Short mmCIF file of C-alpha atoms and ligand atoms in Angstrom, two decimals:
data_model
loop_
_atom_site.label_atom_id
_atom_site.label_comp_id
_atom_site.label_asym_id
_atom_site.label_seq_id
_atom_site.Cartn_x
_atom_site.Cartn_y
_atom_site.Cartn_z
CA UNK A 1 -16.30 -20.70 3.95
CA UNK A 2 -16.18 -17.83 6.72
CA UNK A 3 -19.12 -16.98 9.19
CA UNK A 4 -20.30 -14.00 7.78
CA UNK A 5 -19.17 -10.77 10.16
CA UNK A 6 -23.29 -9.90 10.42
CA UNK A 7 -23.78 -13.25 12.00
CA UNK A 8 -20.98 -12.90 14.65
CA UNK A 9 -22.77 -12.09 17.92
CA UNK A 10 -25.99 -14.25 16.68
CA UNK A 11 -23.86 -17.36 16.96
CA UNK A 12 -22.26 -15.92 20.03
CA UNK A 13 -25.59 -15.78 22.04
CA UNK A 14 -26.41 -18.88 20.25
CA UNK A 15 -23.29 -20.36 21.74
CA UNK A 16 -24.20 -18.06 25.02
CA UNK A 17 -27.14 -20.66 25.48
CA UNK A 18 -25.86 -24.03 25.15
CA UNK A 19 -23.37 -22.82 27.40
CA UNK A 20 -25.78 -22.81 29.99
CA UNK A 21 -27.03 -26.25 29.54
CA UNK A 22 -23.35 -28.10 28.60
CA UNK A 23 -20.24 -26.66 29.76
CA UNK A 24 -18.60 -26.71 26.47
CA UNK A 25 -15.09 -27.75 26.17
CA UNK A 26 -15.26 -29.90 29.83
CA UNK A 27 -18.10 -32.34 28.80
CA UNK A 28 -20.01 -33.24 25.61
CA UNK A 29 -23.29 -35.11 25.21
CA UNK A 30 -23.19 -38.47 23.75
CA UNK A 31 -26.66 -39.75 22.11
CA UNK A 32 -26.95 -43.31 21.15
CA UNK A 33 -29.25 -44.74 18.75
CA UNK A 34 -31.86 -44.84 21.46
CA UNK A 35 -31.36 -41.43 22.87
CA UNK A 36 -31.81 -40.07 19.51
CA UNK A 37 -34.96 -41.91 18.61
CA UNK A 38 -36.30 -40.59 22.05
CA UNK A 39 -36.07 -36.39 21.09
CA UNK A 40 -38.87 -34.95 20.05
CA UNK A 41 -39.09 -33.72 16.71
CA UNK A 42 -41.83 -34.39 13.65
CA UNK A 43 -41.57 -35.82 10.42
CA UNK A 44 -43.00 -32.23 8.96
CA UNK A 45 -39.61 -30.54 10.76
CA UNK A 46 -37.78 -33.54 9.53
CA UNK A 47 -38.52 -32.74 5.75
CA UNK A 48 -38.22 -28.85 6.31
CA UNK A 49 -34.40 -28.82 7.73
CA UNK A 50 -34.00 -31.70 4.97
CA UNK A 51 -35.12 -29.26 2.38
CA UNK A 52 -33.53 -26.75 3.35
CA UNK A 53 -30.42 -28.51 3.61
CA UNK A 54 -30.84 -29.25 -0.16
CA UNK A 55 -31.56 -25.38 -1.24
CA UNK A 56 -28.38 -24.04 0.96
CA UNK A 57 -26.07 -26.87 -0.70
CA UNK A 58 -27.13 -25.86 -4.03
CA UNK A 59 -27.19 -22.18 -3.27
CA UNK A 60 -23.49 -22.90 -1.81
CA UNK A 61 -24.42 -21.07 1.51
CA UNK A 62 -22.62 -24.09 2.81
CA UNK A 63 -18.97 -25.64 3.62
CA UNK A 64 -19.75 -29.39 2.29
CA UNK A 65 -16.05 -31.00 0.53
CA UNK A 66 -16.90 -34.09 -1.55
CA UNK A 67 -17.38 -37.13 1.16
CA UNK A 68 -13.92 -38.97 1.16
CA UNK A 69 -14.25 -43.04 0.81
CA UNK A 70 -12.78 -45.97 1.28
CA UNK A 71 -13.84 -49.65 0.25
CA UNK A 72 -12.45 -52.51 2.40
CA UNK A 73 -14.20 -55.53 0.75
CA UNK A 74 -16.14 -55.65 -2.14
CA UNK A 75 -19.59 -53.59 -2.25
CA UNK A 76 -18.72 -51.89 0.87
CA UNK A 77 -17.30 -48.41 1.96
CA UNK A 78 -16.21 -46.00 4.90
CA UNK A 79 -17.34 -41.83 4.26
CA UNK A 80 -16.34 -39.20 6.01
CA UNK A 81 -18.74 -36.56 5.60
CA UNK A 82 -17.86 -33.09 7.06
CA UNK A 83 -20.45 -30.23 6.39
CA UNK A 84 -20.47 -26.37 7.99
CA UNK A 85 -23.47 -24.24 8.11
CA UNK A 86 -22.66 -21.23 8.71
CA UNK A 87 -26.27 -19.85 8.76
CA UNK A 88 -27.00 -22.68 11.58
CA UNK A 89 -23.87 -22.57 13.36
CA UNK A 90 -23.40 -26.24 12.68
CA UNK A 91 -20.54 -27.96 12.27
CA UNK A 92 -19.65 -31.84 12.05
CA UNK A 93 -19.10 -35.02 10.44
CA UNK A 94 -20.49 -38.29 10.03
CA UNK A 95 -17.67 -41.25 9.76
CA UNK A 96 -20.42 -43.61 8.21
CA UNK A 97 -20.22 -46.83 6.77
CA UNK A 98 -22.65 -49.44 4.40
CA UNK A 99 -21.49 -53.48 4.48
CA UNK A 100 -24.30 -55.03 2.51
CA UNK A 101 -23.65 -58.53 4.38
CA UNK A 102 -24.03 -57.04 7.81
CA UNK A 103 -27.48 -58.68 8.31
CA UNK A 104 -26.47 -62.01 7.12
CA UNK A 105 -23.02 -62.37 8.73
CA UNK A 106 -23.49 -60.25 12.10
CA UNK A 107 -27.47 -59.55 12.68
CA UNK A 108 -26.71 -56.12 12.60
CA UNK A 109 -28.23 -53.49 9.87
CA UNK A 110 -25.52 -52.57 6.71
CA UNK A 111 -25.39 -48.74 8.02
CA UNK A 112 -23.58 -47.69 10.77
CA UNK A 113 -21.32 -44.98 12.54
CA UNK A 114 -21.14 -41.91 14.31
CA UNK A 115 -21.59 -38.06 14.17
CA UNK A 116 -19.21 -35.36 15.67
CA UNK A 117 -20.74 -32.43 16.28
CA UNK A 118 -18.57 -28.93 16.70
CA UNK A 119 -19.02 -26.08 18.01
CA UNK A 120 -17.68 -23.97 14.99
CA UNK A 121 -16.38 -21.07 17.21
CA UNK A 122 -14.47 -22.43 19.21
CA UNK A 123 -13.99 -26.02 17.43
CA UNK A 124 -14.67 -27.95 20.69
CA UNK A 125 -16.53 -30.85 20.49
CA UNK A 126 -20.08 -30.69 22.03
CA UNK A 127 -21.86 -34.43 20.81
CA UNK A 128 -21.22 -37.73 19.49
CA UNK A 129 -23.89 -39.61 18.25
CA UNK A 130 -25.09 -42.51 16.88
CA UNK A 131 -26.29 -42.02 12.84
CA UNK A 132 -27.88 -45.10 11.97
CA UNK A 133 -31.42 -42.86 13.02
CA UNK A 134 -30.22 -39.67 11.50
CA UNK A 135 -29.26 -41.26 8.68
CA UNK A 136 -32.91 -43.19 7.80
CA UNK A 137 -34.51 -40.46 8.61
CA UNK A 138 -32.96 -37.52 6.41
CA UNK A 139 -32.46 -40.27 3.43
CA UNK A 140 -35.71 -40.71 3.12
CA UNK A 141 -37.21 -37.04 4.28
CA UNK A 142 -34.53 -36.16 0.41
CA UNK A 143 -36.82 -38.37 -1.14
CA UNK A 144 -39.86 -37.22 0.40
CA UNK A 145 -38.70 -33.68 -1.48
CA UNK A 146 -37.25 -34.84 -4.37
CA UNK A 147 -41.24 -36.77 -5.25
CA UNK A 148 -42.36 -33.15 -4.07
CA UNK A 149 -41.18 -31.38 -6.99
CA UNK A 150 -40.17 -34.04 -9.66
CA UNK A 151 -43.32 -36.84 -9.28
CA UNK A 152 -46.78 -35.68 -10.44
CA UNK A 153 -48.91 -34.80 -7.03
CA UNK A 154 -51.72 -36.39 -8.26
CA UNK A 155 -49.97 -39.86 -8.61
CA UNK A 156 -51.93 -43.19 -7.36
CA UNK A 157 -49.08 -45.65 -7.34
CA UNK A 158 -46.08 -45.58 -5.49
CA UNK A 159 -42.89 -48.92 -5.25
CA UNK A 160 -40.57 -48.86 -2.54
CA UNK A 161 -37.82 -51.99 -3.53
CA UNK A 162 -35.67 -52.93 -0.87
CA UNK A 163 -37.81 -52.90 2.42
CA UNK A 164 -35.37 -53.09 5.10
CA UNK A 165 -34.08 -49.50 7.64
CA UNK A 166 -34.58 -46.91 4.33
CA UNK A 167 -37.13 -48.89 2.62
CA UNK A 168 -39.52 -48.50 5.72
CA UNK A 169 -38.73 -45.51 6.69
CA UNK A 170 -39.67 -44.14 2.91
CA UNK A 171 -43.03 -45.73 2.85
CA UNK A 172 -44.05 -44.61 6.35
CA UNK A 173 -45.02 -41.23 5.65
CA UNK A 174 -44.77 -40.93 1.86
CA UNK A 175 -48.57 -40.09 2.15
CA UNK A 176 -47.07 -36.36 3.24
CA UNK A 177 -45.78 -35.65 -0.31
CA UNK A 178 -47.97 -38.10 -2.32
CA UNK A 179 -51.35 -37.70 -0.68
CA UNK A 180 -53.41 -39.01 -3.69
CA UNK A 181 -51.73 -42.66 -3.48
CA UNK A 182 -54.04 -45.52 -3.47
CA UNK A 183 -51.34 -48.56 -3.78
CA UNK A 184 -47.67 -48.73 -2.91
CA UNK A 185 -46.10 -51.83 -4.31
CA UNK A 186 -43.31 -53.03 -2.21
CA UNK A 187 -40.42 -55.76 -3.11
CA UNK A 188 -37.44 -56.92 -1.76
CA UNK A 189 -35.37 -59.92 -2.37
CA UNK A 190 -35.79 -60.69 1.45
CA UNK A 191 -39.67 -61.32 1.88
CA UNK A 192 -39.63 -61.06 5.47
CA UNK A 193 -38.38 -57.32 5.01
CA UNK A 194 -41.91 -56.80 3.01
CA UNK A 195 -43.92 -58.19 5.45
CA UNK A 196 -42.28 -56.73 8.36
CA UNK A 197 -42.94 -53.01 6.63
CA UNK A 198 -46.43 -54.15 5.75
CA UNK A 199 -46.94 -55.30 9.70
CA UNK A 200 -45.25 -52.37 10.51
CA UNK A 201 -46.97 -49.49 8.52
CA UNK A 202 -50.53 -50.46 7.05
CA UNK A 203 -52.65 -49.44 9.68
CA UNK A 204 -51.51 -46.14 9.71
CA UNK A 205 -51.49 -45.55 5.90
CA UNK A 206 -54.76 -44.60 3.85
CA UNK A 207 -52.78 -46.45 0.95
CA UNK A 208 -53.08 -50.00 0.26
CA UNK A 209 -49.36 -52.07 0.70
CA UNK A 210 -49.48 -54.62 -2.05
CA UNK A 211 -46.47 -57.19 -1.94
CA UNK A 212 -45.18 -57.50 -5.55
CA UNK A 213 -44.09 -60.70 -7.05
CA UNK A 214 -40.74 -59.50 -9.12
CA UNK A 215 -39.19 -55.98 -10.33
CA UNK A 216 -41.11 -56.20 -13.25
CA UNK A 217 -44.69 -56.04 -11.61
CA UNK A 218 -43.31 -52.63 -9.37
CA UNK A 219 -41.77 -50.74 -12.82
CA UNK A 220 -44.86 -51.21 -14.25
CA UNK A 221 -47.38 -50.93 -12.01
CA UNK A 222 -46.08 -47.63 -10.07
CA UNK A 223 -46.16 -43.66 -11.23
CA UNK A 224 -43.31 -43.20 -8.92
CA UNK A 225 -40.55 -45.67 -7.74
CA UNK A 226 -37.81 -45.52 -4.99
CA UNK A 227 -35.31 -47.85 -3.87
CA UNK A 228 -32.97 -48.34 -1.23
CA UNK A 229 -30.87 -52.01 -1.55
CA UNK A 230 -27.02 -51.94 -1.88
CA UNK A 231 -24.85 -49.21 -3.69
CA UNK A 232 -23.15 -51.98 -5.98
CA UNK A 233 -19.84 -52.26 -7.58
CA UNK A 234 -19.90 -53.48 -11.24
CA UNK A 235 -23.00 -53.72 -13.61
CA UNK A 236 -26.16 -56.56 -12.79
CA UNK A 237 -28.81 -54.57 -13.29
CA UNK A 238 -32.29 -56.24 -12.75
CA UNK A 239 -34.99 -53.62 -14.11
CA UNK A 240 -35.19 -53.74 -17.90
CA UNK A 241 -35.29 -50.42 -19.55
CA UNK A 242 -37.96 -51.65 -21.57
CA UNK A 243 -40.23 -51.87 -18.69
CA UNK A 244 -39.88 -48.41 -17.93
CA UNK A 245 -42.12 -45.79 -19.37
CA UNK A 246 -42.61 -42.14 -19.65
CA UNK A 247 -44.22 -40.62 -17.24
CA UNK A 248 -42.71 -42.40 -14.32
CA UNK A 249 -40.70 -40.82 -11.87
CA UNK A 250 -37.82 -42.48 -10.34
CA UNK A 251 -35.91 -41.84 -7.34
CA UNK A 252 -32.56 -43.12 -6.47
CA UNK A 253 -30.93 -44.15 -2.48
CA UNK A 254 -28.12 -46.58 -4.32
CA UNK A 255 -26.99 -44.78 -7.27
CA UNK A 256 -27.24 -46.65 -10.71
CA UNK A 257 -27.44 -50.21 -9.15
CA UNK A 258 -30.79 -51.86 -10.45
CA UNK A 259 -31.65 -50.02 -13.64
CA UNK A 260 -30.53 -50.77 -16.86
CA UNK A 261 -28.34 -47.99 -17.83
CA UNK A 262 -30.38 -46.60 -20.79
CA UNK A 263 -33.12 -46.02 -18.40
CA UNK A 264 -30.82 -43.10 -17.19
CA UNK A 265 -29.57 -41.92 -20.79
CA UNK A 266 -33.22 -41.54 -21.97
CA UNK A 267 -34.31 -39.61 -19.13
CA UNK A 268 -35.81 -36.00 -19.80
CA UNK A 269 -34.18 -34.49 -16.70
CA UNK A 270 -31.37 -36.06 -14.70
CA UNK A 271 -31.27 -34.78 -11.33
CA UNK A 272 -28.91 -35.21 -8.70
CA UNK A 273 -28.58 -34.10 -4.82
CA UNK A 274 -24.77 -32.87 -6.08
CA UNK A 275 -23.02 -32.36 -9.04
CA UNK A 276 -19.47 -32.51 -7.11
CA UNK A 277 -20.23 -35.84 -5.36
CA UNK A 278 -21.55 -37.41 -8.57
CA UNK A 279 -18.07 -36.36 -10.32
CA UNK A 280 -16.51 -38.02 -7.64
CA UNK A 281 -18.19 -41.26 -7.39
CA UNK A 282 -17.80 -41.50 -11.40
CA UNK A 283 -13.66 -41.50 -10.34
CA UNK A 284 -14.60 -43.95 -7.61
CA UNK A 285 -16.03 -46.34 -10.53
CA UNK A 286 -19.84 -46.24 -9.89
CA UNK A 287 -21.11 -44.82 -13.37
CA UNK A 288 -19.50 -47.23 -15.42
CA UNK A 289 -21.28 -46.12 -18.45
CA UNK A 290 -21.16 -42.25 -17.14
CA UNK A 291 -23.75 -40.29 -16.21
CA UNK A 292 -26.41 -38.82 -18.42
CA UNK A 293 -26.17 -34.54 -18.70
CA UNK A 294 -27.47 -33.53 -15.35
CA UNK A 295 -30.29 -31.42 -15.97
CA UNK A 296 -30.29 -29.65 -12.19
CA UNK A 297 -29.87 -30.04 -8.20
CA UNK A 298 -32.47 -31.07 -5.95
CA UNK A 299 -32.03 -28.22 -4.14
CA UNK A 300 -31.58 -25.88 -7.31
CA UNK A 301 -34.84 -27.48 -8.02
CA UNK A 302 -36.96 -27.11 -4.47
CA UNK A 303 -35.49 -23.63 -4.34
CA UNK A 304 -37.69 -22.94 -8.01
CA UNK A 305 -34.06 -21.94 -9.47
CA UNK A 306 -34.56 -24.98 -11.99
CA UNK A 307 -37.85 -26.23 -13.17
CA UNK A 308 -38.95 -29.61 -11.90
CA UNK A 309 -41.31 -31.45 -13.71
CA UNK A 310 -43.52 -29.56 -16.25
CA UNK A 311 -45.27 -32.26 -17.96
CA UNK A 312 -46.87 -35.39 -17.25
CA UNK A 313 -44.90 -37.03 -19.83
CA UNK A 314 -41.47 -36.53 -18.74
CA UNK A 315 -39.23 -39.73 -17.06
CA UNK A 316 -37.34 -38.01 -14.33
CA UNK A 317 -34.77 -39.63 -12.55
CA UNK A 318 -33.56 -38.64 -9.11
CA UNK A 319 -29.99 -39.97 -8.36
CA UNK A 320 -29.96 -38.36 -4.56
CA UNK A 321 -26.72 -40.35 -2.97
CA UNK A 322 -26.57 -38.37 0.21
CA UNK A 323 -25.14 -35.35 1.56
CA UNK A 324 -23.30 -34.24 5.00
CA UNK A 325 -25.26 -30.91 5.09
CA UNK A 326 -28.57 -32.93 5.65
CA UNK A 327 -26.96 -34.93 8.36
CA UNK A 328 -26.02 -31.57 9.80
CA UNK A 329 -29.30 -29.47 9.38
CA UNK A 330 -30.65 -32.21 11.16
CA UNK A 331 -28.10 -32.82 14.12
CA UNK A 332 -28.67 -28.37 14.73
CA UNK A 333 -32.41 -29.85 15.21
CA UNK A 334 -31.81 -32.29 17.56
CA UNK A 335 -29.01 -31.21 20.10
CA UNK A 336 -30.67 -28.62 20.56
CA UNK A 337 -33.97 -30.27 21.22
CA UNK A 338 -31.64 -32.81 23.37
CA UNK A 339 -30.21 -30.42 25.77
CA UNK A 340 -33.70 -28.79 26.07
CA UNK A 341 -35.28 -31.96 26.94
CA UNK A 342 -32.17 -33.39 28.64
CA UNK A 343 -31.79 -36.01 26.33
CA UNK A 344 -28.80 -38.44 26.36
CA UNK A 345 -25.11 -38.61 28.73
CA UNK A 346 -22.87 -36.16 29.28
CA UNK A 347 -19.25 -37.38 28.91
CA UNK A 348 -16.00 -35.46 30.35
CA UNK A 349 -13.58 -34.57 27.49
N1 NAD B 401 -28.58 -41.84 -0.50
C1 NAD B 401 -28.41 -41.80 0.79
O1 NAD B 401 -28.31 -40.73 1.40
C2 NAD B 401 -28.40 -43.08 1.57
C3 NAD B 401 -28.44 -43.07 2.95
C4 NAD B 401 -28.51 -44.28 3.62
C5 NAD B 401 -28.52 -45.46 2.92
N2 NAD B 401 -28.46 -45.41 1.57
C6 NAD B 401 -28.46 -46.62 0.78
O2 NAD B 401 -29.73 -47.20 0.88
C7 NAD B 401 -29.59 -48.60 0.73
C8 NAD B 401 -30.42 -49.30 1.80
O3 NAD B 401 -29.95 -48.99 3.08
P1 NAD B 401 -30.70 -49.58 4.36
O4 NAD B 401 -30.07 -48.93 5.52
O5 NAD B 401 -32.16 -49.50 4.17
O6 NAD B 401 -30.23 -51.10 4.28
P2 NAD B 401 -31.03 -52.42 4.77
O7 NAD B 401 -30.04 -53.50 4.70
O8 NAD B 401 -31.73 -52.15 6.05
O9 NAD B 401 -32.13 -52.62 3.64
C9 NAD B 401 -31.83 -52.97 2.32
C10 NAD B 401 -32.91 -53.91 1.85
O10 NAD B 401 -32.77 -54.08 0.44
C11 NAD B 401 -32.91 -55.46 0.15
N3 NAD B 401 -32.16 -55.69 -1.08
C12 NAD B 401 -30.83 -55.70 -1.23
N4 NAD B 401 -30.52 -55.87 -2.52
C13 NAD B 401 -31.68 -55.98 -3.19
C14 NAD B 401 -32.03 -56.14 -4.54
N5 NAD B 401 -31.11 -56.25 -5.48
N6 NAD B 401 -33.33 -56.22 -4.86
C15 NAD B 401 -34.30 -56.13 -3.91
N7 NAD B 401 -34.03 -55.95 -2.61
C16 NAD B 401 -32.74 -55.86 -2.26
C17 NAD B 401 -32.39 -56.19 1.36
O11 NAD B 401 -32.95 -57.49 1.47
C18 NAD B 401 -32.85 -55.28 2.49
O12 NAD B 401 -34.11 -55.64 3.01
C19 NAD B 401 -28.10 -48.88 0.78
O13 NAD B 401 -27.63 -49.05 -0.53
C20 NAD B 401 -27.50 -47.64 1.33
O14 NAD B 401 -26.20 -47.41 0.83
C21 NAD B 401 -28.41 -44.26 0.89
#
């Protein structure tokens, strides 16, 4: 995809700019975790570049290959994730990774890596950063907009399962999209995770955190349910379809990994974050049983090209398995913000 010729000197007095705060192709910023925590941006701009991130993917408006993987032990895998906006002027790519065991074997959380971000006229590099931050925060800001338009607004009961980076991040400001909820159910196979998120987030949330006792209690008790554990290999799923009901809206970090799989095949409307990625997983081996028809995009969705949900009867599943473009939409947000606020270590190249 080509920067469109009307966009030319825009992105050369965008580029004009940054020049002036980092002298591009000498030196580029480098942002760790903490730097990147440190910029100041809200959760409200958060979900609008997410968002929009969704609507130019599924408008094609961007430059986003399949992410490339690779699995070195079992239940674990490398992506690289390269994404161009030409719209933004952002270019990059996040080398990320997920190993389940992390916590267990090292202390550390399962994902991990780094960002490169380009400057896509001149393809110098002008930041490396840390992703673990970018990463919770988009992940959960696609959920965020994916309960926007498929969950009913009105809905009282929201589950979070798995509690730990995504699972906390998720519950923290749900309230934005679902401001009607009066209990979110949380579980996680690691009870310390729930009470950590519940020690974490209760005081500032109008909902009440109830700790559920199994998977069961959560598919039953909650309108809308998201979850964020371990995208696994093979099938062990651990919520029965017959616990699920219509009505409910469900909302996918991991793929297919704790649902029975007729959960999916009975679902009114199938959505995913991308129709290319979800072909390519299927070849990687994570839709054993396949995928059900995929009713729209996210984006195609947010962007009112596909309806959402029209009735308070449908099940709606959200299978959103994450997308360079939001990393990228998000990265334009904060360099920029970075250099403003002069934000992070400038490294010679
Ligand atoms: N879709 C995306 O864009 C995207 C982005 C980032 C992470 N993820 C996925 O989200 C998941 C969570 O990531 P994270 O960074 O929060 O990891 P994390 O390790 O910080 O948290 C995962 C939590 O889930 C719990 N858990 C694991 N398996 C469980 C199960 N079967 N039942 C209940 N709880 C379980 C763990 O105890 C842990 O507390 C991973 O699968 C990751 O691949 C998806």
């Amino acid at each position: 995809m080509k920067l469109p010729e009307e966009l030319t000197a825009a992105a050369e007095a965008y580029r004009g700019e940054v020049q002036k705060k980092l002298d591009i192709g000498r030196e580029m910023l480098y942002l760790s975790q903490e730097d990147v925590k440190r910029v100041p941006v809200t959760p409200g701009e958060i979900l609008d570049r997410t968002e929009k991130a969704l609507i130019a993917y599924s408008a094609k408006k961007v430059d986003m290959p399949s992410k490339i993987a690779l699995h070195p032990i079992t239940d674990t895998f490398f992506h690289a994730m390269p994404a161009y906006v030409p719209e933004e002027f952002a270019a990059g790519v996040k080398w990320g990774s997920c190993y389940p065991s992390n916590r267990e074997r090292y202390g550390v959380p399962q994902a991990q890596g780094l960002i490169i971000y380009s400057d896509h006229l001149s393809g110098l590099p002008l930041a490396v950063l840390d992703c673990k931050y970018v990463t919770e925060i988009r992940t959960a800001a696609v959920t965020y907009t994916a309960a926007k338009y498929l969950a009913p607004r009105e809905a009282e009961t929201f589950g979070m399962i798995g509690c730990g980076v995504e699972g906390k991040q998720h519950v923290k400001n749900i309230e934005r999209v679902l401001p009607r909820l009066k209990r979110i159910y949380l579980y996680d196979r690691y009870e310390k995770a729930v009470d950590e998120l519940i020690g974490a987030y209760q005081t500032s949330l109008t909902a009440r955190l109830v700790k559920a006792a199994s998977y069961e209690e959560v598919a039953k008790s909650c309108a809308v349910i998201a979850s964020a554990t371990v995208a696994s290999e093979g099938y062990h799923p651990v919520i029965k379809d017959q616990w699920i009901s219509r009505g409910q809206t469900i909302l996918l970090c991991e793929g297919h990994t704790l649902y029975e799989d007729a959960v999916f095949k009975r679902a009114d409307k199938y959505i995913v974050d991308s129709r290319d990625q979800v072909e390519q997983f299927s070849r990687y081996g994570y839709y054993p049983f396949g995928t059900p028809p995929i009713h729209a995009e996210t984006g195609e969705v947010a962007a009112g090209r596909a309806p959402g949900r029209e009735r308070g009867d449908e099940l709606i599943v959200g299978n959103n398995f994450g997308m360079a473009v939001e990393d990228m939409f998000v990265v334009r947000l904060l360099f920029d913000r970075a250099l403003e606020h002069n934000i992070g270590v400038r490294l010679p190249l």
